[in-house]
């Protein structure tokens, strides 16, 4: 789908949301470092877990609100609420106040605003783009996000630690502009609501809708193969979710200032904070460049081998990460870590669609997202684990979880193949 054929809503959103995402990535990767310094590792881990759990439940109501109140309205009010959160965030880090508690509250509220914004945003794409072009449009938005992941942490490595208040004021101003743009130039795309009977989904109360969403996840218990798939996904998520958690704290505390490049009397040095910002940027850059190529390459191999290899590579990368403080070594390990991520990007959704009965695909895709939502909720426990067990044992335990994930994937696919073979033999006998 060519740019000139895009709906005006999408063009405006791509630019405005791109700028917002860029600013988001100037502070988001460093928040774990900030909380660990402010509250201690144990308390920061607990706070981040609570924040993620709340976001999971709020996110479940996001789709309901987008359908019930309209895409534009939800996006506008989320952006407006985001403005207030950024002002609160800035005030907590201003010349007049320095409050870690208020910073955590405002940061958590920002997460809730995001959880309400993105379901409406994604639904708007589905509203205005024909089905055959949706994947390409989503790909453009995904690429734009990863470009901001490259640039944002590099900028944030300087501004977040030295000019935090001005940075957050700029974020607030951009949020205000985004809200105005949505209000004035974005058109509503939700299908027109019709009068419906009181018991239809359109008239459901939000808490009943939430209960129905939670009930839909019973599909996980009923399908043993899918259950194993989700559990294996949650286990391996404990490694790749550490990019802005354990890896951030480890880099900051253990990577000392070192020379990266020297030429004559000039040299380029980085400390732990800058090293981490470059690692996050490297991850985003590699994802932006190699996602399509890696997906095509992996499609040549059996899904079992790809999932198992990805988990093992994640395990090896997370283990090696805790064994070095050399910046070039960490850059090489991050490339390995990103390769593990890209191996399964192109085949995860197709595997779920093949596993799901046609009439239950929506439930299966909703349930499959638990790999990330539950994984994200558990992952912050790695921060207090460094206090309880030390960095070496924490990285080793995360490696072990990735290996367990690989074992589960191996037996899951073998069981699936055995069932298919048995079904084929039964069909042949009946013929």
Short mmCIF file of C-alpha atoms in Angstrom, two decimals:
data_model
loop_
_atom_site.label_atom_id
_atom_site.label_comp_id
_atom_site.label_asym_id
_atom_site.label_seq_id
_atom_site.Cartn_x
_atom_site.Cartn_y
_atom_site.Cartn_z
CA UNK A 1 0.00 0.00 0.00
CA UNK A 2 1.59 3.27 -1.16
CA UNK A 3 1.91 6.34 1.06
CA UNK A 4 -0.43 8.41 -1.11
CA UNK A 5 -3.15 5.80 -0.61
CA UNK A 6 -2.92 5.96 3.18
CA UNK A 7 -5.83 7.39 5.14
CA UNK A 8 -5.08 10.88 6.54
CA UNK A 9 -5.54 9.54 10.08
CA UNK A 10 -2.66 7.12 9.60
CA UNK A 11 -0.29 9.71 8.12
CA UNK A 12 -0.87 12.13 10.98
CA UNK A 13 -0.54 9.39 13.59
CA UNK A 14 2.64 7.92 12.14
CA UNK A 15 4.41 11.28 12.46
CA UNK A 16 2.97 12.41 15.79
CA UNK A 17 3.21 9.01 17.50
CA UNK A 18 6.73 8.60 16.09
CA UNK A 19 7.84 11.79 17.85
CA UNK A 20 6.08 10.69 21.05
CA UNK A 21 7.75 7.26 20.92
CA UNK A 22 11.13 8.90 20.40
CA UNK A 23 10.71 10.90 23.59
CA UNK A 24 9.36 7.86 25.44
CA UNK A 25 12.55 5.92 24.71
CA UNK A 26 14.70 8.77 26.06
CA UNK A 27 13.60 7.90 29.60
CA UNK A 28 11.93 4.45 29.64
CA UNK A 29 15.11 2.27 29.48
CA UNK A 30 16.64 4.16 32.40
CA UNK A 31 13.72 4.00 34.83
CA UNK A 32 14.84 0.68 36.35
CA UNK A 33 18.23 2.24 37.09
CA UNK A 34 16.54 5.25 38.69
CA UNK A 35 14.20 3.13 40.86
CA UNK A 36 17.01 0.78 41.94
CA UNK A 37 19.06 3.79 43.08
CA UNK A 38 16.09 5.45 44.79
CA UNK A 39 14.30 2.55 46.49
CA UNK A 40 16.90 -0.21 46.51
CA UNK A 41 16.77 -3.26 44.29
CA UNK A 42 14.31 -5.30 46.35
CA UNK A 43 11.68 -2.59 46.69
CA UNK A 44 12.07 -1.40 43.08
CA UNK A 45 11.48 -4.95 41.87
CA UNK A 46 8.27 -5.23 43.90
CA UNK A 47 7.02 -1.83 42.72
CA UNK A 48 7.67 -2.65 39.06
CA UNK A 49 5.85 -5.99 39.38
CA UNK A 50 2.80 -4.28 40.92
CA UNK A 51 2.85 -1.61 38.20
CA UNK A 52 2.95 -4.24 35.43
CA UNK A 53 0.13 -6.32 36.94
CA UNK A 54 -2.12 -3.26 37.10
CA UNK A 55 -1.28 -2.41 33.47
CA UNK A 56 -2.25 -5.94 32.40
CA UNK A 57 -5.76 -5.59 33.86
CA UNK A 58 -6.22 -2.04 32.56
CA UNK A 59 -5.11 -3.19 29.11
CA UNK A 60 -7.85 -5.82 29.08
CA UNK A 61 -10.47 -3.06 29.25
CA UNK A 62 -8.79 -0.99 26.52
CA UNK A 63 -10.49 -2.87 23.68
CA UNK A 64 -13.88 -2.53 25.36
CA UNK A 65 -13.44 1.23 25.78
CA UNK A 66 -12.31 1.65 22.15
CA UNK A 67 -15.49 -0.10 20.95
CA UNK A 68 -17.81 1.47 23.51
CA UNK A 69 -16.64 5.10 23.38
CA UNK A 70 -14.87 5.33 20.02
CA UNK A 71 -11.23 5.27 18.87
CA UNK A 72 -10.75 9.03 18.67
CA UNK A 73 -12.24 9.72 22.10
CA UNK A 74 -10.06 7.12 23.83
CA UNK A 75 -6.92 8.30 22.04
CA UNK A 76 -7.65 11.94 22.88
CA UNK A 77 -8.35 11.34 26.57
CA UNK A 78 -5.34 9.03 26.88
CA UNK A 79 -3.08 11.71 25.34
CA UNK A 80 -4.61 14.37 27.60
CA UNK A 81 -4.09 12.18 30.67
CA UNK A 82 -0.54 11.55 29.48
CA UNK A 83 0.04 15.32 29.47
CA UNK A 84 -1.00 15.52 33.14
CA UNK A 85 1.22 12.54 34.02
CA UNK A 86 4.24 14.13 32.34
CA UNK A 87 3.67 17.40 34.18
CA UNK A 88 3.52 15.43 37.44
CA UNK A 89 6.63 13.48 36.36
CA UNK A 90 8.47 16.73 35.60
CA UNK A 91 7.42 18.34 38.90
CA UNK A 92 8.76 15.30 40.80
CA UNK A 93 12.15 15.92 39.15
CA UNK A 94 12.17 19.72 39.17
CA UNK A 95 14.26 22.37 40.90
CA UNK A 96 11.42 22.64 43.47
CA UNK A 97 10.96 18.94 44.28
CA UNK A 98 12.89 15.69 44.05
CA UNK A 99 10.50 12.85 44.84
CA UNK A 100 11.19 9.25 43.83
CA UNK A 101 7.73 8.16 45.08
CA UNK A 102 5.91 10.76 42.96
CA UNK A 103 8.14 9.77 40.03
CA UNK A 104 7.05 6.14 40.40
CA UNK A 105 3.37 7.12 40.62
CA UNK A 106 3.54 9.31 37.52
CA UNK A 107 5.56 6.68 35.60
CA UNK A 108 3.00 3.99 36.50
CA UNK A 109 0.12 6.25 35.45
CA UNK A 110 1.87 6.79 32.11
CA UNK A 111 1.84 3.02 31.66
CA UNK A 112 -1.92 2.98 32.26
CA UNK A 113 -2.42 5.75 29.69
CA UNK A 114 -0.49 3.68 27.18
CA UNK A 115 -2.56 0.59 27.98
CA UNK A 116 -5.71 2.56 27.13
CA UNK A 117 -4.28 4.32 24.04
CA UNK A 118 -2.87 1.47 21.98
CA UNK A 119 -5.95 -0.79 21.62
CA UNK A 120 -7.82 2.17 20.07
CA UNK A 121 -4.81 3.01 17.93
CA UNK A 122 -4.54 -0.53 16.53
CA UNK A 123 -8.30 -0.75 16.04
CA UNK A 124 -8.19 2.44 13.96
CA UNK A 125 -5.71 0.82 11.57
CA UNK A 126 -8.06 -2.14 11.14
CA UNK A 127 -10.97 0.27 10.57
CA UNK A 128 -9.41 2.21 7.67
CA UNK A 129 -7.03 -0.28 6.00
CA UNK A 130 -8.25 -3.16 3.79
CA UNK A 131 -7.34 -6.57 5.21
CA UNK A 132 -4.82 -7.38 2.48
CA UNK A 133 -2.80 -4.23 3.28
CA UNK A 134 -2.95 -4.30 7.09
CA UNK A 135 0.22 -6.31 7.64
CA UNK A 136 2.27 -3.86 5.54
CA UNK A 137 0.82 -0.83 7.37
CA UNK A 138 1.44 -2.41 10.78
CA UNK A 139 4.98 -3.20 9.58
CA UNK A 140 5.59 0.48 8.81
CA UNK A 141 4.42 1.49 12.30
CA UNK A 142 6.57 -1.30 13.82
CA UNK A 143 9.62 -0.11 11.87
CA UNK A 144 9.02 3.49 12.96
CA UNK A 145 8.89 2.37 16.60
CA UNK A 146 12.19 0.53 16.26
CA UNK A 147 13.83 3.57 14.67
CA UNK A 148 12.88 5.54 17.78
CA UNK A 149 14.35 2.72 19.91
CA UNK A 150 17.67 3.34 18.12
CA UNK A 151 17.77 7.10 18.58
CA UNK A 152 15.86 7.58 21.86
CA UNK A 153 18.23 5.80 24.29
CA UNK A 154 21.26 7.61 22.83
CA UNK A 155 19.61 10.97 23.48
CA UNK A 156 18.31 9.78 26.85
CA UNK A 157 21.78 8.66 27.93
CA UNK A 158 22.66 12.36 28.12
CA UNK A 159 19.40 14.18 28.87
CA UNK A 160 17.78 11.80 31.37
CA UNK A 161 20.65 11.93 33.84
CA UNK A 162 21.71 15.56 33.37
CA UNK A 163 18.67 17.47 32.02
CA UNK A 164 15.71 15.39 33.25
CA UNK A 165 13.36 18.28 34.05
CA UNK A 166 13.63 19.99 30.62
CA UNK A 167 13.31 16.57 28.92
CA UNK A 168 10.07 15.81 30.74
CA UNK A 169 8.69 19.28 30.02
CA UNK A 170 9.31 18.65 26.31
CA UNK A 171 7.47 15.31 26.66
CA UNK A 172 4.52 17.14 28.25
CA UNK A 173 4.45 19.72 25.44
CA UNK A 174 4.51 17.00 22.78
CA UNK A 175 1.69 15.15 24.59
CA UNK A 176 -0.36 18.36 24.52
CA UNK A 177 0.31 18.76 20.79
CA UNK A 178 -0.65 15.11 20.20
CA UNK A 179 -3.95 15.62 22.06
CA UNK A 180 -4.73 18.76 20.02
CA UNK A 181 -3.86 17.00 16.75
CA UNK A 182 -6.15 14.07 17.63
CA UNK A 183 -8.96 16.45 18.60
CA UNK A 184 -8.76 18.66 15.49
CA UNK A 185 -7.47 16.50 12.65
CA UNK A 186 -8.17 12.84 13.46
CA UNK A 187 -11.55 11.51 12.34
CA UNK A 188 -13.54 8.86 14.21
CA UNK A 189 -13.34 5.49 12.46
CA UNK A 190 -15.32 3.18 14.77
CA UNK A 191 -18.43 1.65 13.18
CA UNK A 192 -21.57 3.57 14.02
CA UNK A 193 -23.32 2.21 17.06
CA UNK A 194 -26.83 0.90 16.72
CA UNK A 195 -29.49 0.55 19.33
CA UNK A 196 -29.08 -2.90 20.80
CA UNK A 197 -30.77 -5.02 23.41
CA UNK A 198 -29.58 -4.49 26.97
CA UNK A 199 -27.91 -7.90 27.14
CA UNK A 200 -25.74 -7.46 24.04
CA UNK A 201 -21.97 -7.00 24.43
CA UNK A 202 -22.34 -3.33 23.47
CA UNK A 203 -24.30 -2.70 26.67
CA UNK A 204 -22.09 -4.73 28.96
CA UNK A 205 -20.61 -3.06 31.97
CA UNK A 206 -16.82 -2.78 31.84
CA UNK A 207 -16.30 -5.19 34.76
CA UNK A 208 -18.47 -7.82 33.08
CA UNK A 209 -16.47 -7.40 29.91
CA UNK A 210 -13.26 -7.83 31.93
CA UNK A 211 -14.65 -10.99 33.53
CA UNK A 212 -15.58 -12.32 30.08
CA UNK A 213 -12.05 -11.63 28.81
CA UNK A 214 -10.55 -13.51 31.75
CA UNK A 215 -12.96 -16.39 31.18
CA UNK A 216 -11.82 -16.67 27.57
CA UNK A 217 -8.37 -17.65 28.81
CA UNK A 218 -9.77 -21.01 29.91
CA UNK A 219 -8.79 -22.14 26.39
CA UNK A 220 -5.25 -22.47 27.77
CA UNK A 221 -6.31 -25.20 30.20
CA UNK A 222 -8.36 -27.08 27.61
CA UNK A 223 -5.62 -27.28 24.96
CA UNK A 224 -2.55 -28.97 26.47
CA UNK A 225 -0.30 -28.20 23.49
CA UNK A 226 -1.22 -24.52 23.66
CA UNK A 227 -0.73 -24.52 27.42
CA UNK A 228 2.84 -25.77 26.99
CA UNK A 229 3.42 -23.16 24.27
CA UNK A 230 2.33 -20.34 26.60
CA UNK A 231 4.33 -21.66 29.58
CA UNK A 232 7.45 -22.02 27.44
CA UNK A 233 6.90 -18.49 26.17
CA UNK A 234 6.60 -17.11 29.71
CA UNK A 235 9.84 -18.86 30.73
CA UNK A 236 11.89 -17.54 27.81
CA UNK A 237 10.32 -14.09 28.27
CA UNK A 238 12.27 -13.86 31.53
CA UNK A 239 15.39 -13.43 29.40
CA UNK A 240 14.30 -10.95 26.70
CA UNK A 241 12.30 -8.86 29.18
CA UNK A 242 15.57 -8.10 31.00
CA UNK A 243 16.75 -5.62 28.36
CA UNK A 244 15.49 -2.62 30.34
CA UNK A 245 15.63 -4.34 33.74
CA UNK A 246 18.55 -6.51 34.84
CA UNK A 247 20.77 -5.55 31.91
CA UNK A 248 20.22 -1.88 32.70
CA UNK A 249 21.21 -2.22 36.36
CA UNK A 250 24.13 -4.57 35.63
CA UNK A 251 25.60 -2.26 32.97
CA UNK A 252 25.30 0.82 35.15
CA UNK A 253 26.82 -0.77 38.25
CA UNK A 254 29.57 -2.88 36.69
CA UNK A 255 30.73 -1.31 33.43
CA UNK A 256 33.44 1.17 34.30
CA UNK A 257 34.50 4.06 32.07
CA UNK A 258 36.56 2.64 29.22
CA UNK A 259 37.95 3.73 25.88
CA UNK A 260 35.91 2.50 22.94
CA UNK A 261 37.97 4.07 20.18
CA UNK A 262 41.22 6.03 20.08
CA UNK A 263 42.88 7.98 17.27
CA UNK A 264 46.01 9.97 18.00
CA UNK A 265 45.32 12.27 20.93
CA UNK A 266 41.58 11.82 20.60
CA UNK A 267 39.67 9.02 22.25
CA UNK A 268 36.04 8.10 22.83
CA UNK A 269 35.13 6.79 26.28
CA UNK A 270 31.84 5.46 27.68
CA UNK A 271 30.67 4.66 31.18
CA UNK A 272 28.03 2.13 32.26
CA UNK A 273 25.04 4.39 31.60
CA UNK A 274 26.17 5.35 28.10
CA UNK A 275 27.12 1.74 27.38
CA UNK A 276 23.58 0.62 28.23
CA UNK A 277 22.00 3.30 26.04
CA UNK A 278 24.15 2.12 23.12
CA UNK A 279 23.15 -1.51 23.74
CA UNK A 280 19.44 -0.64 23.62
CA UNK A 281 20.04 1.41 20.46
CA UNK A 282 21.92 -1.52 18.92
CA UNK A 283 18.98 -3.83 19.63
CA UNK A 284 16.52 -1.43 17.99
CA UNK A 285 18.79 -0.88 15.00
CA UNK A 286 19.29 -4.60 14.34
CA UNK A 287 15.55 -5.28 14.70
CA UNK A 288 14.75 -2.48 12.21
CA UNK A 289 17.25 -3.73 9.64
CA UNK A 290 17.05 -7.52 9.85
CA UNK A 291 13.47 -8.43 10.86
CA UNK A 292 12.25 -9.21 7.33
CA UNK A 293 15.42 -11.01 6.23
CA UNK A 294 15.59 -13.14 9.38
CA UNK A 295 11.90 -14.05 9.12
CA UNK A 296 12.37 -15.28 5.54
CA UNK A 297 15.47 -17.24 6.53
CA UNK A 298 13.81 -18.93 9.51
CA UNK A 299 10.79 -19.93 7.40
CA UNK A 300 13.02 -22.52 5.68
CA UNK A 301 13.44 -24.54 8.87
CA UNK A 302 11.14 -26.61 11.05
CA UNK A 303 9.28 -24.55 13.61
CA UNK A 304 10.48 -26.88 16.39
CA UNK A 305 14.13 -26.24 15.55
CA UNK A 306 13.62 -22.47 15.33
CA UNK A 307 11.83 -22.15 18.71
CA UNK A 308 14.30 -24.47 20.47
CA UNK A 309 17.34 -22.73 18.95
CA UNK A 310 15.97 -19.28 19.84
CA UNK A 311 15.47 -20.24 23.50
CA UNK A 312 18.94 -21.78 23.74
CA UNK A 313 20.50 -18.70 22.12
CA UNK A 314 18.65 -16.46 24.58
CA UNK A 315 19.99 -18.58 27.43
CA UNK A 316 23.56 -18.43 26.16
CA UNK A 317 23.37 -14.66 25.58
CA UNK A 318 21.95 -13.88 29.03
CA UNK A 319 24.59 -16.09 30.68
CA UNK A 320 27.48 -14.48 28.75
CA UNK A 321 26.13 -10.99 29.49
CA UNK A 322 26.82 -11.52 33.19
CA UNK A 323 30.38 -12.71 32.55
CA UNK A 324 31.85 -9.58 30.97
CA UNK A 325 32.05 -5.85 31.51
CA UNK A 326 33.93 -5.10 28.28
CA UNK A 327 31.85 -2.84 26.03
CA UNK A 328 32.80 -4.65 22.81
CA UNK A 329 31.98 -7.99 24.41
CA UNK A 330 28.58 -6.67 25.49
CA UNK A 331 27.92 -5.33 21.97
CA UNK A 332 28.67 -8.77 20.52
CA UNK A 333 26.43 -10.47 23.08
CA UNK A 334 23.61 -7.99 22.34
CA UNK A 335 23.83 -8.97 18.65
CA UNK A 336 23.41 -12.61 19.72
CA UNK A 337 20.52 -11.63 22.01
CA UNK A 338 18.78 -9.76 19.17
CA UNK A 339 19.29 -12.69 16.78
CA UNK A 340 17.41 -14.91 19.25
CA UNK A 341 14.58 -12.35 19.27
CA UNK A 342 14.37 -12.13 15.48
CA UNK A 343 14.37 -15.90 14.94
CA UNK A 344 10.77 -16.28 16.14
CA UNK A 345 9.29 -12.89 15.17
CA UNK A 346 7.94 -14.11 11.84
CA UNK A 347 6.60 -17.54 12.88
CA UNK A 348 4.97 -17.01 16.28
CA UNK A 349 1.65 -15.65 15.02
CA UNK A 350 1.44 -18.14 12.14
CA UNK A 351 2.01 -21.02 14.58
CA UNK A 352 -0.81 -19.80 16.84
CA UNK A 353 -3.15 -19.46 13.85
CA UNK A 354 -2.39 -23.05 12.79
CA UNK A 355 -2.90 -24.34 16.31
CA UNK A 356 -6.22 -22.55 16.84
CA UNK A 357 -9.58 -23.83 15.57
CA UNK A 358 -10.97 -21.35 13.04
CA UNK A 359 -13.89 -20.31 15.27
CA UNK A 360 -11.58 -19.68 18.26
CA UNK A 361 -8.69 -17.76 16.70
CA UNK A 362 -9.52 -14.55 18.53
CA UNK A 363 -9.40 -16.31 21.90
CA UNK A 364 -6.16 -18.08 21.03
CA UNK A 365 -4.43 -14.86 19.97
CA UNK A 366 -5.67 -13.09 23.10
CA UNK A 367 -4.45 -15.96 25.27
CA UNK A 368 -1.10 -16.18 23.47
CA UNK A 369 -0.37 -12.59 24.51
CA UNK A 370 -0.12 -13.87 28.09
CA UNK A 371 3.41 -14.98 27.21
CA UNK A 372 4.36 -11.30 27.24
CA UNK A 373 1.95 -9.82 29.79
CA UNK A 374 2.64 -12.44 32.46
CA UNK A 375 6.32 -12.54 31.47
CA UNK A 376 6.54 -8.78 31.84
CA UNK A 377 4.84 -8.92 35.24
CA UNK A 378 7.27 -11.53 36.62
CA UNK A 379 10.50 -10.23 35.03
CA UNK A 380 11.22 -7.39 37.53
CA UNK A 381 11.86 -9.99 40.26
CA UNK A 382 15.34 -10.31 38.73
CA UNK A 383 16.27 -6.98 40.36
CA UNK A 384 15.86 -8.11 44.00
CA UNK A 385 17.34 -11.50 43.00
CA UNK A 386 20.69 -9.76 42.48
CA UNK A 387 20.58 -8.84 46.18
CA UNK A 388 19.54 -12.33 47.31
CA UNK A 389 21.84 -14.40 45.06
CA UNK A 390 24.23 -11.98 43.31
CA UNK A 391 24.55 -11.22 39.61
CA UNK A 392 26.24 -14.50 38.61
CA UNK A 393 23.53 -16.74 40.03
CA UNK A 394 20.74 -14.47 38.74
CA UNK A 395 22.05 -14.64 35.17
CA UNK A 396 22.58 -18.40 35.55
CA UNK A 397 18.98 -18.92 36.76
CA UNK A 398 17.64 -16.91 33.81
CA UNK A 399 19.74 -19.07 31.50
CA UNK A 400 18.24 -22.17 33.12
CA UNK A 401 14.71 -20.86 32.50
CA UNK A 402 15.53 -20.37 28.82
CA UNK A 403 16.87 -23.93 28.62
CA UNK A 404 13.69 -25.22 30.29
CA UNK A 405 11.74 -23.30 27.66
CA UNK A 406 13.73 -25.02 24.89
CA UNK A 407 12.99 -28.44 26.44
CA UNK A 408 9.26 -27.66 26.62
CA UNK A 409 9.23 -26.50 22.99
CA UNK A 410 11.03 -29.70 21.93
CA UNK A 411 8.57 -32.05 23.60
CA UNK A 412 5.58 -29.93 22.56
CA UNK A 413 6.45 -30.13 18.87
CA UNK A 414 7.29 -33.83 19.12
CA UNK A 415 3.92 -34.48 20.76
CA UNK A 416 2.19 -32.42 18.06
CA UNK A 417 3.92 -34.37 15.28
CA UNK A 418 3.01 -37.68 16.93
CA UNK A 419 -0.65 -36.65 17.07
CA UNK A 420 -0.59 -35.65 13.40
CA UNK A 421 1.05 -38.96 12.40
CA UNK A 422 -1.50 -40.92 14.42
CA UNK A 423 -4.36 -38.98 12.84
CA UNK A 424 -2.98 -39.60 9.35
CA UNK A 425 -2.59 -43.33 10.02
CA UNK A 426 -6.16 -43.49 11.38
CA UNK A 427 -7.46 -41.75 8.26
CA UNK A 428 -5.52 -44.17 6.03
CA UNK A 429 -7.00 -47.19 7.86
CA UNK A 430 -10.53 -45.83 7.53
CA UNK A 431 -10.05 -45.41 3.80
#
